[in-house]
Amino acid sequence: MNIKIVTVIGSGTMGNGIAHVFAQNGFSVNLVDVSKEFLDRGVKNIRANLDRQTKKGTLTEEARGATLARIELSTDLAVCAKKSDIIVEAVNENTVLKREIFQTIDANAPPHAILASNTSSISITEIAATTKRPANVIGMHFFNPVPVMKLVELIRGIATSDETFAIVRDAAIALEKTPVEVRDSPGFISNRILMPMINEAIFCLAEGIASRDDIDTVMKLGMAHPMGPLALADFIGLDVCLSIMNVLHDGLGDDKYRPAPLLKKMVAAGYLGKKAGKGFYEYQS
Ligand SMILES: NC(=O)c1ccc[n+]([C@@H]2O[C@H](COP(=O)([O-])OP(=O)(O)OC[C@H]3O[C@@H](n4cnc5c(N)ncnc54)[C@H](O)[C@@H]3O)[C@@H](O)[C@H]2O)c1
């Protein structure tokens, strides 16, 4: 199957980036959200990111225009699903919401269509089980910011077919991304490794082993990480970090994944990181 028409559900941080890269690489894209206001905000981000590319000289004015012309906006998911070869879901990380969406797209998409989720932590096998086509369901986990980050984790649920995997792998390559193959497991690979590191940095801070700045400096200068783990936790959102640690702890049943009490306390206080103006660091809005 040749993918031509793509529907992206959710025009937030990840969805507008996913729509951007599909459209830039020649696919026709329907971008769906619950209101015009959210869609307008998504397109505003896409325009700003395309502008950055044209200023840097990595995209021509003509290609910028063609990219925008390939994106259609809609609030009608059922109509968009009916004409899609692949649907990439990027709504909020909420199992109940994702189940509802997968039931709607399963009921409306043509039989050949592939249903993909950009979830960071929810089981692909569980999402697939809510549909009548689990062989066509796969995780397509992009990284933020999508137009810049080269990695896509492709997560195979228990029933994902080889054909589905191959089609989505080829699509990721057509987007100039590097796909990796991962079996469905809590946190996949990226968050299975990243989140315990962030959690351990929070334990070190709480135990007074080193200051915030020194912990981040160790990982930046000693390990060549572009950002220290505490700054990165702020960037991701401490609530998101906590929810992923809970998924690892529940799913793997090992106490080495227990969330740091300081992380829980900060989330309870509303110190969610950059988006809240305060996390391990302070931010001006
Ligand atoms: N933010 C990240 O760094 C990141 C990285 C990788 C994966 N993810 C995953 O990507 C997904 C989206 O995350 P995000 O950060 O873009 O969230 P976000 O909150 O920025 O965007 C979610 C969007 O989904 C829309 N939405 C909600 N219900 C909808 C519905 N019924 N129909 C259509 N649209 C609907 C919302 O209006 C919103 O615009 C999540 O599963 C998240 O775990 C996020």
Short mmCIF file of C-alpha atoms and ligand atoms in Angstrom, two decimals:
data_model
loop_
_atom_site.label_atom_id
_atom_site.label_comp_id
_atom_site.label_asym_id
_atom_site.label_seq_id
_atom_site.Cartn_x
_atom_site.Cartn_y
_atom_site.Cartn_z
CA MET A 1 0.00 0.00 0.00
CA ASN A 2 1.21 3.47 -0.88
CA ILE A 3 0.27 6.05 1.72
CA LYS A 4 -1.08 9.22 0.12
CA ILE A 5 -3.63 10.67 2.52
CA VAL A 6 -2.85 11.13 6.21
CA THR A 7 -5.11 12.27 9.05
CA VAL A 8 -3.43 13.65 12.17
CA ILE A 9 -5.68 13.87 15.24
CA GLY A 10 -4.80 16.64 17.68
CA SER A 11 -3.08 19.87 16.61
CA GLY A 12 -1.16 20.42 19.87
CA THR A 13 2.60 20.30 20.47
CA MET A 14 3.08 16.98 18.69
CA GLY A 15 0.16 16.91 16.23
CA ASN A 16 1.05 20.13 14.43
CA GLY A 17 4.67 18.96 14.10
CA ILE A 18 3.55 15.58 12.70
CA ALA A 19 1.21 17.29 10.20
CA HIS A 20 4.09 19.62 9.23
CA VAL A 21 6.56 16.83 8.40
CA PHE A 22 4.03 14.73 6.47
CA ALA A 23 2.93 17.76 4.40
CA GLN A 24 6.50 18.91 3.78
CA ASN A 25 7.30 15.48 2.37
CA GLY A 26 4.45 15.45 -0.14
CA PHE A 27 1.60 13.70 1.73
CA SER A 28 -1.93 15.20 1.76
CA VAL A 29 -2.79 15.92 5.39
CA ASN A 30 -6.06 16.39 7.26
CA LEU A 31 -5.38 17.98 10.64
CA VAL A 32 -8.23 17.40 13.10
CA ASP A 33 -8.96 18.98 16.48
CA VAL A 34 -12.05 19.68 18.56
CA SER A 35 -12.35 23.38 17.68
CA LYS A 36 -11.30 25.97 15.11
CA GLU A 37 -9.45 27.83 17.83
CA PHE A 38 -7.14 24.84 18.50
CA LEU A 39 -6.65 24.26 14.77
CA ASP A 40 -5.71 27.92 14.23
CA ARG A 41 -3.17 27.70 17.04
CA GLY A 42 -1.71 24.54 15.45
CA VAL A 43 -1.37 26.18 12.02
CA LYS A 44 0.19 29.27 13.58
CA ASN A 45 2.92 27.01 14.99
CA ILE A 46 3.40 25.25 11.66
CA ARG A 47 3.78 28.65 9.90
CA ALA A 48 6.30 29.83 12.50
CA ASN A 49 8.35 26.62 12.14
CA LEU A 50 8.26 26.81 8.33
CA ASP A 51 9.36 30.46 8.52
CA ARG A 52 12.33 29.41 10.64
CA GLN A 53 13.27 26.82 7.98
CA THR A 54 13.02 29.34 5.11
CA LYS A 55 15.09 31.91 7.06
CA LYS A 56 17.76 29.27 7.65
CA GLY A 57 17.71 28.45 3.94
CA THR A 58 16.70 24.80 4.46
CA LEU A 59 13.30 25.28 2.74
CA THR A 60 12.41 27.35 -0.35
CA GLU A 61 9.49 29.81 -0.37
CA GLU A 62 7.83 27.59 -2.97
CA ALA A 63 8.15 24.46 -0.80
CA ARG A 64 6.82 26.43 2.18
CA GLY A 65 3.69 27.39 0.21
CA ALA A 66 3.23 23.85 -1.12
CA THR A 67 3.51 22.42 2.42
CA LEU A 68 0.79 24.71 3.75
CA ALA A 69 -1.43 23.98 0.72
CA ARG A 70 -1.28 20.24 1.50
CA ILE A 71 -2.80 20.71 4.98
CA GLU A 72 -6.59 20.77 5.39
CA LEU A 73 -8.14 21.63 8.73
CA SER A 74 -11.22 19.89 10.10
CA THR A 75 -13.23 19.24 13.24
CA ASP A 76 -14.95 16.23 11.65
CA LEU A 77 -12.90 13.15 12.48
CA ALA A 78 -15.30 10.61 10.92
CA VAL A 79 -15.24 12.36 7.52
CA CYS A 80 -11.43 12.61 7.53
CA ALA A 81 -11.01 8.99 8.65
CA LYS A 82 -13.09 7.78 5.67
CA LYS A 83 -10.57 9.13 3.15
CA SER A 84 -7.32 8.22 4.94
CA ASP A 85 -4.61 5.65 4.28
CA ILE A 86 -3.07 6.25 7.70
CA ILE A 87 -4.34 8.03 10.80
CA VAL A 88 -1.87 9.26 13.41
CA GLU A 89 -3.47 10.01 16.77
CA ALA A 90 -1.76 12.71 18.89
CA VAL A 91 -4.42 13.69 21.45
CA ASN A 92 -3.77 14.08 25.19
CA GLU A 93 -2.16 11.16 27.05
CA ASN A 94 -5.45 9.76 28.39
CA THR A 95 -6.36 6.10 27.93
CA VAL A 96 -10.13 6.63 27.93
CA LEU A 97 -9.90 9.39 25.30
CA LYS A 98 -7.55 7.36 23.09
CA ARG A 99 -9.87 4.31 23.28
CA GLU A 100 -12.84 6.42 22.17
CA ILE A 101 -10.84 7.90 19.29
CA PHE A 102 -9.64 4.48 18.11
CA GLN A 103 -13.21 3.15 18.14
CA THR A 104 -14.34 6.12 16.01
CA ILE A 105 -11.54 5.79 13.49
CA ASP A 106 -11.90 2.00 13.31
CA ALA A 107 -15.59 2.43 12.51
CA ASN A 108 -14.92 4.97 9.74
CA ALA A 109 -11.54 4.32 8.12
CA PRO A 110 -11.32 2.12 5.02
CA PRO A 111 -10.26 -1.51 5.72
CA HIS A 112 -6.71 -0.99 4.43
CA ALA A 113 -6.04 2.04 6.66
CA ILE A 114 -3.36 1.94 9.34
CA LEU A 115 -4.19 3.37 12.76
CA ALA A 116 -1.14 4.77 14.58
CA SER A 117 -0.73 6.37 18.00
CA ASN A 118 1.92 8.85 19.12
CA THR A 119 1.41 7.85 22.77
CA SER A 120 4.50 8.14 25.02
CA SER A 121 3.51 5.38 27.40
CA ILE A 122 0.10 3.76 26.83
CA SER A 123 0.18 0.13 25.67
CA ILE A 124 -0.29 -0.22 21.89
CA THR A 125 -1.65 -3.74 22.45
CA GLU A 126 -4.35 -2.29 24.71
CA ILE A 127 -5.26 0.48 22.25
CA ALA A 128 -5.34 -2.06 19.37
CA ALA A 129 -7.68 -4.34 21.33
CA THR A 130 -10.39 -1.66 21.19
CA THR A 131 -10.47 -2.02 17.37
CA LYS A 132 -11.50 -4.77 14.97
CA ARG A 133 -8.17 -4.46 13.12
CA PRO A 134 -5.37 -4.92 15.70
CA ALA A 135 -3.02 -6.08 12.91
CA ASN A 136 -3.22 -2.54 11.44
CA VAL A 137 -2.49 -0.73 14.71
CA ILE A 138 1.01 0.49 15.60
CA GLY A 139 2.80 3.04 17.78
CA MET A 140 4.49 5.87 15.86
CA HIS A 141 6.28 7.80 18.58
CA PHE A 142 7.76 11.07 17.34
CA PHE A 143 9.97 13.38 19.43
CA ASN A 144 9.57 17.05 20.27
CA PRO A 145 10.14 19.27 18.28
CA VAL A 146 8.98 16.95 15.49
CA PRO A 147 10.38 18.91 12.50
CA VAL A 148 13.85 18.82 14.12
CA MET A 149 14.15 15.48 15.92
CA LYS A 150 15.21 12.59 13.69
CA LEU A 151 13.99 9.63 15.76
CA VAL A 152 10.69 7.76 15.46
CA GLU A 153 10.08 4.75 17.71
CA LEU A 154 7.82 2.24 15.95
CA ILE A 155 6.06 0.13 18.55
CA ARG A 156 4.69 -3.25 17.60
CA GLY A 157 1.64 -4.33 19.58
CA ILE A 158 1.16 -8.07 20.10
CA ALA A 159 -0.93 -8.28 16.90
CA THR A 160 0.78 -5.68 14.68
CA SER A 161 1.43 -7.31 11.29
CA ASP A 162 4.75 -7.31 9.45
CA GLU A 163 2.99 -5.53 6.57
CA THR A 164 1.78 -2.69 8.83
CA PHE A 165 5.25 -2.37 10.32
CA ALA A 166 6.93 -2.24 6.89
CA ILE A 167 4.52 0.40 5.53
CA VAL A 168 4.97 2.65 8.57
CA ARG A 169 8.75 2.16 8.57
CA ASP A 170 8.84 3.26 4.90
CA ALA A 171 6.64 6.26 5.73
CA ALA A 172 9.01 7.29 8.56
CA ILE A 173 11.95 7.07 6.14
CA ALA A 174 10.00 9.18 3.61
CA LEU A 175 9.70 11.80 6.38
CA GLU A 176 13.53 11.77 6.60
CA LYS A 177 13.36 10.23 10.06
CA THR A 178 15.27 7.27 11.48
CA PRO A 179 12.83 4.58 12.63
CA VAL A 180 13.67 2.06 15.35
CA GLU A 181 11.67 -1.10 16.06
CA VAL A 182 10.46 -1.61 19.60
CA ARG A 183 8.19 -4.26 21.13
CA ASP A 184 5.28 -3.00 23.18
CA SER A 185 6.53 -2.60 26.75
CA PRO A 186 6.02 0.14 29.38
CA GLY A 187 7.87 3.33 28.38
CA PHE A 188 9.07 1.67 25.13
CA ILE A 189 12.86 2.31 24.90
CA SER A 190 13.11 6.09 25.10
CA ASN A 191 11.20 6.62 28.34
CA ARG A 192 12.32 3.31 29.89
CA ILE A 193 15.86 4.70 29.88
CA LEU A 194 15.32 8.47 30.11
CA MET A 195 12.77 8.67 32.93
CA PRO A 196 14.65 6.55 35.51
CA MET A 197 17.69 8.78 34.85
CA ILE A 198 15.62 11.91 35.53
CA ASN A 199 14.03 10.24 38.58
CA GLU A 200 17.49 9.33 39.95
CA ALA A 201 18.65 12.94 39.48
CA ILE A 202 15.65 14.02 41.59
CA PHE A 203 16.58 11.48 44.30
CA CYS A 204 20.15 12.88 44.29
CA LEU A 205 18.81 16.42 44.71
CA ALA A 206 16.43 15.39 47.52
CA GLU A 207 19.23 13.52 49.34
CA GLY A 208 21.42 16.64 49.16
CA ILE A 209 24.17 14.82 47.27
CA ALA A 210 24.72 17.86 45.02
CA SER A 211 22.98 21.10 44.10
CA ARG A 212 20.52 21.39 41.21
CA ASP A 213 23.07 23.18 39.03
CA ASP A 214 25.87 20.75 39.82
CA ILE A 215 23.68 17.71 39.03
CA ASP A 216 22.81 19.22 35.65
CA THR A 217 26.45 20.23 35.04
CA VAL A 218 27.64 16.65 35.65
CA MET A 219 25.37 15.30 32.93
CA LYS A 220 26.03 18.17 30.50
CA LEU A 221 29.83 18.33 30.77
CA GLY A 222 30.55 14.76 31.87
CA MET A 223 28.16 12.92 29.58
CA ALA A 224 27.76 15.49 26.78
CA HIS A 225 23.99 15.72 27.27
CA PRO A 226 22.66 18.94 25.69
CA MET A 227 20.55 19.60 28.80
CA GLY A 228 20.85 18.45 32.43
CA PRO A 229 18.19 15.99 33.69
CA LEU A 230 16.50 18.52 36.02
CA ALA A 231 16.23 21.15 33.27
CA LEU A 232 14.96 18.44 30.91
CA ALA A 233 12.32 17.37 33.45
CA ASP A 234 11.10 20.99 33.58
CA PHE A 235 10.97 21.10 29.77
CA ILE A 236 8.98 17.84 29.51
CA GLY A 237 6.65 18.73 32.42
CA LEU A 238 6.95 17.20 35.90
CA ASP A 239 3.39 15.84 35.70
CA VAL A 240 4.31 14.01 32.48
CA CYS A 241 7.49 12.62 34.12
CA LEU A 242 5.47 11.41 37.11
CA SER A 243 2.83 9.78 34.96
CA ILE A 244 5.49 7.92 32.93
CA MET A 245 7.26 6.77 36.13
CA ASN A 246 3.89 5.44 37.35
CA VAL A 247 3.44 3.55 34.07
CA LEU A 248 6.92 1.99 34.47
CA HIS A 249 6.34 1.15 38.14
CA ASP A 250 2.88 -0.37 37.56
CA GLY A 251 3.78 -2.10 34.30
CA LEU A 252 7.13 -3.59 35.31
CA GLY A 253 6.31 -4.13 38.99
CA ASP A 254 9.85 -3.33 40.14
CA ASP A 255 10.54 -0.86 42.94
CA LYS A 256 13.54 0.50 41.08
CA TYR A 257 10.95 2.48 39.08
CA ARG A 258 9.27 4.09 42.14
CA PRO A 259 8.75 7.82 41.52
CA ALA A 260 10.93 10.06 43.73
CA PRO A 261 8.86 11.51 46.62
CA LEU A 262 10.17 14.99 45.71
CA LEU A 263 8.76 14.59 42.17
CA LYS A 264 5.35 13.70 43.62
CA LYS A 265 5.50 16.63 46.03
CA MET A 266 6.37 19.12 43.28
CA VAL A 267 3.54 17.89 41.06
CA ALA A 268 1.11 18.15 44.02
CA ALA A 269 2.27 21.74 44.55
CA GLY A 270 1.65 22.62 40.90
CA TYR A 271 5.38 23.11 40.20
CA LEU A 272 5.08 21.43 36.82
CA GLY A 273 8.16 22.92 35.16
CA LYS A 274 8.49 25.39 32.29
CA LYS A 275 4.79 25.46 31.37
CA ALA A 276 3.90 26.45 34.98
CA GLY A 277 6.69 29.04 35.35
CA LYS A 278 8.26 26.97 38.14
CA GLY A 279 9.81 23.55 38.46
CA PHE A 280 13.40 22.86 39.43
CA TYR A 281 14.12 26.25 37.79
CA GLU A 282 12.04 29.46 37.58
CA TYR A 283 10.77 30.77 34.23
CA GLN A 284 9.45 34.18 33.11
CA SER A 285 6.27 33.95 31.02
N1 LIG B 1 4.85 16.76 24.29
C1 LIG B 1 5.82 15.88 24.06
O1 LIG B 1 7.02 16.19 24.23
C2 LIG B 1 5.48 14.50 23.56
C3 LIG B 1 6.51 13.72 22.97
C4 LIG B 1 6.18 12.46 22.44
C5 LIG B 1 4.88 11.99 22.52
N2 LIG B 1 3.91 12.77 23.12
C6 LIG B 1 2.54 12.23 23.13
O2 LIG B 1 1.81 12.87 22.09
C7 LIG B 1 0.43 12.99 22.46
C8 LIG B 1 0.02 14.44 22.37
O3 LIG B 1 0.80 15.20 23.24
P1 LIG B 1 0.93 16.79 23.09
O4 LIG B 1 2.06 17.18 23.98
O5 LIG B 1 0.93 17.16 21.64
O6 LIG B 1 -0.46 17.26 23.75
P2 LIG B 1 -1.20 18.68 23.60
O7 LIG B 1 -1.99 18.87 24.85
O8 LIG B 1 -0.22 19.75 23.20
O9 LIG B 1 -2.19 18.46 22.36
C9 LIG B 1 -3.28 17.57 22.40
C10 LIG B 1 -4.30 18.07 21.38
O10 LIG B 1 -5.30 17.06 21.22
C11 LIG B 1 -6.53 17.73 21.04
N3 LIG B 1 -7.67 16.83 21.30
C12 LIG B 1 -8.14 16.40 22.50
N4 LIG B 1 -9.22 15.60 22.31
C13 LIG B 1 -9.43 15.53 20.96
C14 LIG B 1 -10.39 14.88 20.15
N5 LIG B 1 -11.37 14.14 20.69
N6 LIG B 1 -10.31 15.03 18.81
C15 LIG B 1 -9.34 15.80 18.26
N7 LIG B 1 -8.39 16.45 18.99
C16 LIG B 1 -8.43 16.31 20.32
C17 LIG B 1 -6.45 18.89 22.03
O11 LIG B 1 -7.44 19.88 21.76
C18 LIG B 1 -5.01 19.35 21.81
O12 LIG B 1 -4.93 20.33 20.79
C19 LIG B 1 0.32 12.37 23.85
O13 LIG B 1 -0.06 11.03 23.73
C20 LIG B 1 1.75 12.49 24.40
O14 LIG B 1 2.04 11.52 25.38
C21 LIG B 1 4.18 14.00 23.61
#
